[in-house]
Amino acid sequence: MKILFLCLGNICRSPLAEGILAHKMIQQGIKGKVDSAGFESYHMGDPPDPRAIGIALQHQIDISAQRVRIFHASDFDTFDRIYVMDESNMSMIRKKTRNQDDLKKVDFVMNLVYPGVNMEVPDPYYGNVELFEEAYRLLDLATDELAKHMKSHTP
Ligand code: 4NP
């Protein structure tokens, strides 16, 4: 399975999600692909926010080599599932869908844990370290579910 995580800037939440899932895939021998992207080019080509790098490192996960990239409609062809963090991401991605098949690939990441609730992973960018801890905690839960699912789809 090929998984893409999306957030606004691709420097806080989606790089964390990518790093946590990539770590679980290696630990559990899960084959597949994981990537992340954003919608805004403010930080194009930059590494993740130092606070996101820091919270991941506390869990022995190094996300410092990731670089910001912008979502492109061709990502709908590359990826099987696309997970967004919040309502704003959802409305942006909906505008980029080309057909029903594209739309079917998209969901809120926390629906992996609480199906149908459309719970958000709050944007930590203007917050304090507690919001980064909260983002990590939520994305850890979601990627546990995703790893289980990917494992059952690994031949
Ligand atoms: P992210 O957080 O979407 O989780 O990467 C943000 C990053 C940057 C900005 C906003 C949110 N920004 O306004 O630059």
mmCIF file of C-alpha atoms and ligand atoms in Angstrom:
data_model
loop_
_atom_site.group_PDB
_atom_site.id
_atom_site.type_symbol
_atom_site.label_atom_id
_atom_site.label_comp_id
_atom_site.label_asym_id
_atom_site.label_seq_id
_atom_site.Cartn_x
_atom_site.Cartn_y
_atom_site.Cartn_z
ATOM 1 C CA MET A 1 0.000 0.000 0.000
ATOM 2 C CA LYS A 2 1.098 3.538 -0.748
ATOM 3 C CA ILE A 3 0.130 6.162 1.822
ATOM 4 C CA LEU A 4 0.316 9.965 1.603
ATOM 5 C CA PHE A 5 -0.180 12.304 4.577
ATOM 6 C CA LEU A 6 -1.191 15.906 3.972
ATOM 7 C CA CYS A 7 -1.228 19.045 6.107
ATOM 8 C CA LEU A 8 -1.037 22.752 5.379
ATOM 9 C CA GLY A 9 2.704 23.456 5.530
ATOM 10 C CA ASN A 10 4.244 19.936 5.421
ATOM 11 C CA ILE A 11 6.530 20.958 8.295
ATOM 12 C CA CYS A 12 4.661 19.847 11.427
ATOM 13 C CA ARG A 13 1.912 17.239 11.318
ATOM 14 C CA SER A 14 2.328 15.347 8.031
ATOM 15 C CA PRO A 15 6.125 14.910 8.415
ATOM 16 C CA LEU A 16 5.477 13.479 11.895
ATOM 17 C CA ALA A 17 2.884 11.091 10.471
ATOM 18 C CA GLU A 18 5.274 10.040 7.699
ATOM 19 C CA GLY A 19 8.160 9.507 10.131
ATOM 20 C CA ILE A 20 6.119 7.541 12.655
ATOM 21 C CA LEU A 21 4.586 5.262 10.015
ATOM 22 C CA ALA A 22 7.933 4.737 8.225
ATOM 23 C CA HIS A 23 9.425 3.713 11.583
ATOM 24 C CA LYS A 24 6.627 1.203 12.234
ATOM 25 C CA MET A 25 6.922 -0.200 8.711
ATOM 26 C CA ILE A 26 10.628 -0.903 9.255
ATOM 27 C CA GLN A 27 10.075 -2.329 12.750
ATOM 28 C CA GLN A 28 7.250 -4.595 11.599
ATOM 29 C CA GLY A 29 8.633 -5.530 8.170
ATOM 30 C CA ILE A 30 5.747 -3.903 6.318
ATOM 31 C CA LYS A 31 6.270 -3.282 2.621
ATOM 32 C CA GLY A 32 4.851 -0.199 0.968
ATOM 33 C CA LYS A 33 5.450 3.473 0.505
ATOM 34 C CA VAL A 34 4.807 6.474 2.741
ATOM 35 C CA ASP A 35 5.236 10.147 1.939
ATOM 36 C CA SER A 36 3.887 13.533 3.003
ATOM 37 C CA ALA A 37 3.096 16.823 1.309
ATOM 38 C CA GLY A 38 1.497 20.197 1.962
ATOM 39 C CA PHE A 39 -0.609 22.836 0.250
ATOM 40 C CA GLU A 40 1.342 26.013 0.943
ATOM 41 C CA SER A 41 4.777 26.839 -0.396
ATOM 42 C CA TYR A 42 5.885 29.061 2.510
ATOM 43 C CA HIS A 43 8.466 26.468 3.530
ATOM 44 C CA MET A 44 9.176 24.791 0.180
ATOM 45 C CA GLY A 45 12.297 22.580 0.346
ATOM 46 C CA ASP A 46 12.769 23.148 4.086
ATOM 47 C CA PRO A 47 13.223 20.414 6.694
ATOM 48 C CA PRO A 48 10.430 19.902 9.244
ATOM 49 C CA ASP A 49 9.881 22.435 12.047
ATOM 50 C CA PRO A 50 12.537 21.976 14.771
ATOM 51 C CA ARG A 51 9.766 21.282 17.285
ATOM 52 C CA ALA A 52 8.449 18.421 15.133
ATOM 53 C CA ILE A 53 11.998 17.078 14.703
ATOM 54 C CA GLY A 54 12.420 17.323 18.491
ATOM 55 C CA ILE A 55 9.261 15.482 19.472
ATOM 56 C CA ALA A 56 10.042 12.688 16.991
ATOM 57 C CA LEU A 57 13.598 12.374 18.343
ATOM 58 C CA GLN A 58 12.174 11.898 21.835
ATOM 59 C CA HIS A 59 10.708 8.710 20.376
ATOM 60 C CA GLN A 60 13.945 7.716 18.576
ATOM 61 C CA ILE A 61 12.563 8.747 15.179
ATOM 62 C CA ASP A 62 14.667 11.000 12.945
ATOM 63 C CA ILE A 63 12.575 13.076 10.521
ATOM 64 C CA SER A 64 15.253 15.713 9.851
ATOM 65 C CA ALA A 65 16.012 14.499 6.305
ATOM 66 C CA GLN A 66 12.448 15.187 5.096
ATOM 67 C CA ARG A 67 11.888 18.205 2.835
ATOM 68 C CA VAL A 68 8.710 20.189 2.209
ATOM 69 C CA ARG A 69 6.906 19.458 -1.006
ATOM 70 C CA ILE A 70 3.584 20.564 -2.419
ATOM 71 C CA PHE A 71 0.725 18.190 -3.193
ATOM 72 C CA HIS A 72 0.169 17.608 -6.900
ATOM 73 C CA ALA A 73 -2.872 16.042 -8.562
ATOM 74 C CA SER A 74 -0.622 13.241 -9.893
ATOM 75 C CA ASP A 75 -0.317 12.104 -6.234
ATOM 76 C CA PHE A 76 -3.840 10.727 -6.670
ATOM 77 C CA ASP A 77 -2.371 8.296 -9.210
ATOM 78 C CA THR A 78 0.646 7.340 -7.093
ATOM 79 C CA PHE A 79 -1.020 6.750 -3.717
ATOM 80 C CA ASP A 80 -3.710 4.309 -2.570
ATOM 81 C CA ARG A 81 -4.802 6.300 0.480
ATOM 82 C CA ILE A 82 -4.433 10.006 1.292
ATOM 83 C CA TYR A 83 -4.917 11.193 4.881
ATOM 84 C CA VAL A 84 -5.542 14.793 5.914
ATOM 85 C CA MET A 85 -5.269 16.387 9.353
ATOM 86 C CA ASP A 86 -8.190 18.824 9.502
ATOM 87 C CA GLU A 87 -11.273 20.291 7.827
ATOM 88 C CA SER A 88 -9.240 22.949 6.066
ATOM 89 C CA ASN A 89 -6.959 20.324 4.472
ATOM 90 C CA MET A 90 -10.080 18.369 3.490
ATOM 91 C CA SER A 91 -11.653 21.297 1.685
ATOM 92 C CA MET A 92 -8.359 22.015 -0.132
ATOM 93 C CA ILE A 93 -7.901 18.427 -1.297
ATOM 94 C CA ARG A 94 -11.530 18.156 -2.368
ATOM 95 C CA LYS A 95 -10.953 21.039 -4.750
ATOM 96 C CA LYS A 96 -8.080 19.127 -6.349
ATOM 97 C CA THR A 97 -9.946 15.851 -6.899
ATOM 98 C CA ARG A 98 -10.480 15.048 -10.560
ATOM 99 C CA ASN A 99 -13.110 12.320 -10.158
ATOM 100 C CA GLN A 100 -14.867 10.017 -7.677
ATOM 101 C CA ASP A 101 -11.892 7.626 -7.568
ATOM 102 C CA ASP A 102 -9.648 10.440 -6.327
ATOM 103 C CA LEU A 103 -12.207 11.424 -3.694
ATOM 104 C CA LYS A 104 -12.539 7.835 -2.442
ATOM 105 C CA LYS A 105 -8.827 7.774 -1.551
ATOM 106 C CA VAL A 106 -9.104 10.714 0.859
ATOM 107 C CA ASP A 107 -10.014 10.592 4.551
ATOM 108 C CA PHE A 108 -9.281 12.265 7.895
ATOM 109 C CA VAL A 109 -6.308 10.504 9.471
ATOM 110 C CA MET A 110 -8.081 10.168 12.839
ATOM 111 C CA ASN A 111 -10.945 8.278 11.179
ATOM 112 C CA LEU A 112 -8.507 5.338 11.320
ATOM 113 C CA VAL A 113 -9.029 5.379 15.097
ATOM 114 C CA TYR A 114 -12.495 6.945 15.445
ATOM 115 C CA PRO A 115 -14.303 6.054 12.216
ATOM 116 C CA GLY A 116 -16.682 8.655 10.871
ATOM 117 C CA VAL A 117 -15.965 11.223 13.607
ATOM 118 C CA ASN A 118 -13.786 13.451 11.361
ATOM 119 C CA MET A 119 -11.703 14.429 14.398
ATOM 120 C CA GLU A 120 -8.913 16.904 13.626
ATOM 121 C CA VAL A 121 -5.219 16.803 14.484
ATOM 122 C CA PRO A 122 -4.926 20.440 15.639
ATOM 123 C CA ASP A 123 -2.367 22.632 13.882
ATOM 124 C CA PRO A 124 0.527 22.995 16.362
ATOM 125 C CA TYR A 125 2.456 25.636 14.389
ATOM 126 C CA TYR A 126 1.384 28.662 16.438
ATOM 127 C CA GLY A 127 1.063 26.631 19.626
ATOM 128 C CA ASN A 128 3.406 25.420 22.310
ATOM 129 C CA VAL A 129 5.237 22.154 22.769
ATOM 130 C CA GLU A 130 2.125 20.533 24.270
ATOM 131 C CA LEU A 131 0.385 20.796 20.897
ATOM 132 C CA PHE A 132 3.296 18.969 19.262
ATOM 133 C CA GLU A 133 3.023 16.290 21.955
ATOM 134 C CA GLU A 134 -0.705 16.040 21.237
ATOM 135 C CA ALA A 135 -0.087 15.767 17.479
ATOM 136 C CA TYR A 136 2.451 13.016 18.119
ATOM 137 C CA ARG A 137 0.063 11.147 20.418
ATOM 138 C CA LEU A 138 -2.805 11.274 17.921
ATOM 139 C CA LEU A 139 -0.651 10.332 14.936
ATOM 140 C CA ASP A 140 0.887 7.456 16.897
ATOM 141 C CA LEU A 141 -2.618 6.056 17.458
ATOM 142 C CA ALA A 142 -3.603 6.524 13.813
ATOM 143 C CA THR A 143 -0.412 4.977 12.427
ATOM 144 C CA ASP A 144 -0.863 1.951 14.737
ATOM 145 C CA GLU A 145 -4.152 1.271 12.972
ATOM 146 C CA LEU A 146 -2.633 1.931 9.578
ATOM 147 C CA ALA A 147 0.315 -0.404 10.251
ATOM 148 C CA LYS A 148 -2.135 -3.171 11.227
ATOM 149 C CA HIS A 149 -4.089 -2.583 8.050
ATOM 150 C CA MET A 150 -0.973 -2.474 5.846
ATOM 151 C CA LYS A 151 0.325 -5.661 7.458
ATOM 152 C CA SER A 152 -2.835 -7.499 6.483
ATOM 153 C CA HIS A 153 -2.344 -6.249 2.914
ATOM 154 C CA THR A 154 1.357 -7.201 2.692
ATOM 155 C CA PRO A 155 1.704 -10.401 0.659
HETATM 156 P P1 4NP B 1 1.508 21.929 9.372
HETATM 157 O O1 4NP B 1 1.626 23.248 10.256
HETATM 158 O O2 4NP B 1 0.383 22.174 8.421
HETATM 159 O O3 4NP B 1 1.187 20.871 10.391
HETATM 160 O O4 4NP B 1 2.840 21.713 8.705
HETATM 161 C C1 4NP B 1 1.804 24.522 9.708
HETATM 162 C C2 4NP B 1 2.998 24.899 9.183
HETATM 163 C C3 4NP B 1 3.192 26.192 8.701
HETATM 164 C C4 4NP B 1 2.167 27.084 8.764
HETATM 165 C C5 4NP B 1 0.938 26.705 9.276
HETATM 166 C C6 4NP B 1 0.763 25.424 9.744
HETATM 167 N N1 4NP B 1 2.380 28.408 8.331
HETATM 168 O O5 4NP B 1 1.446 29.223 8.452
HETATM 169 O O6 4NP B 1 3.485 28.729 7.860
#
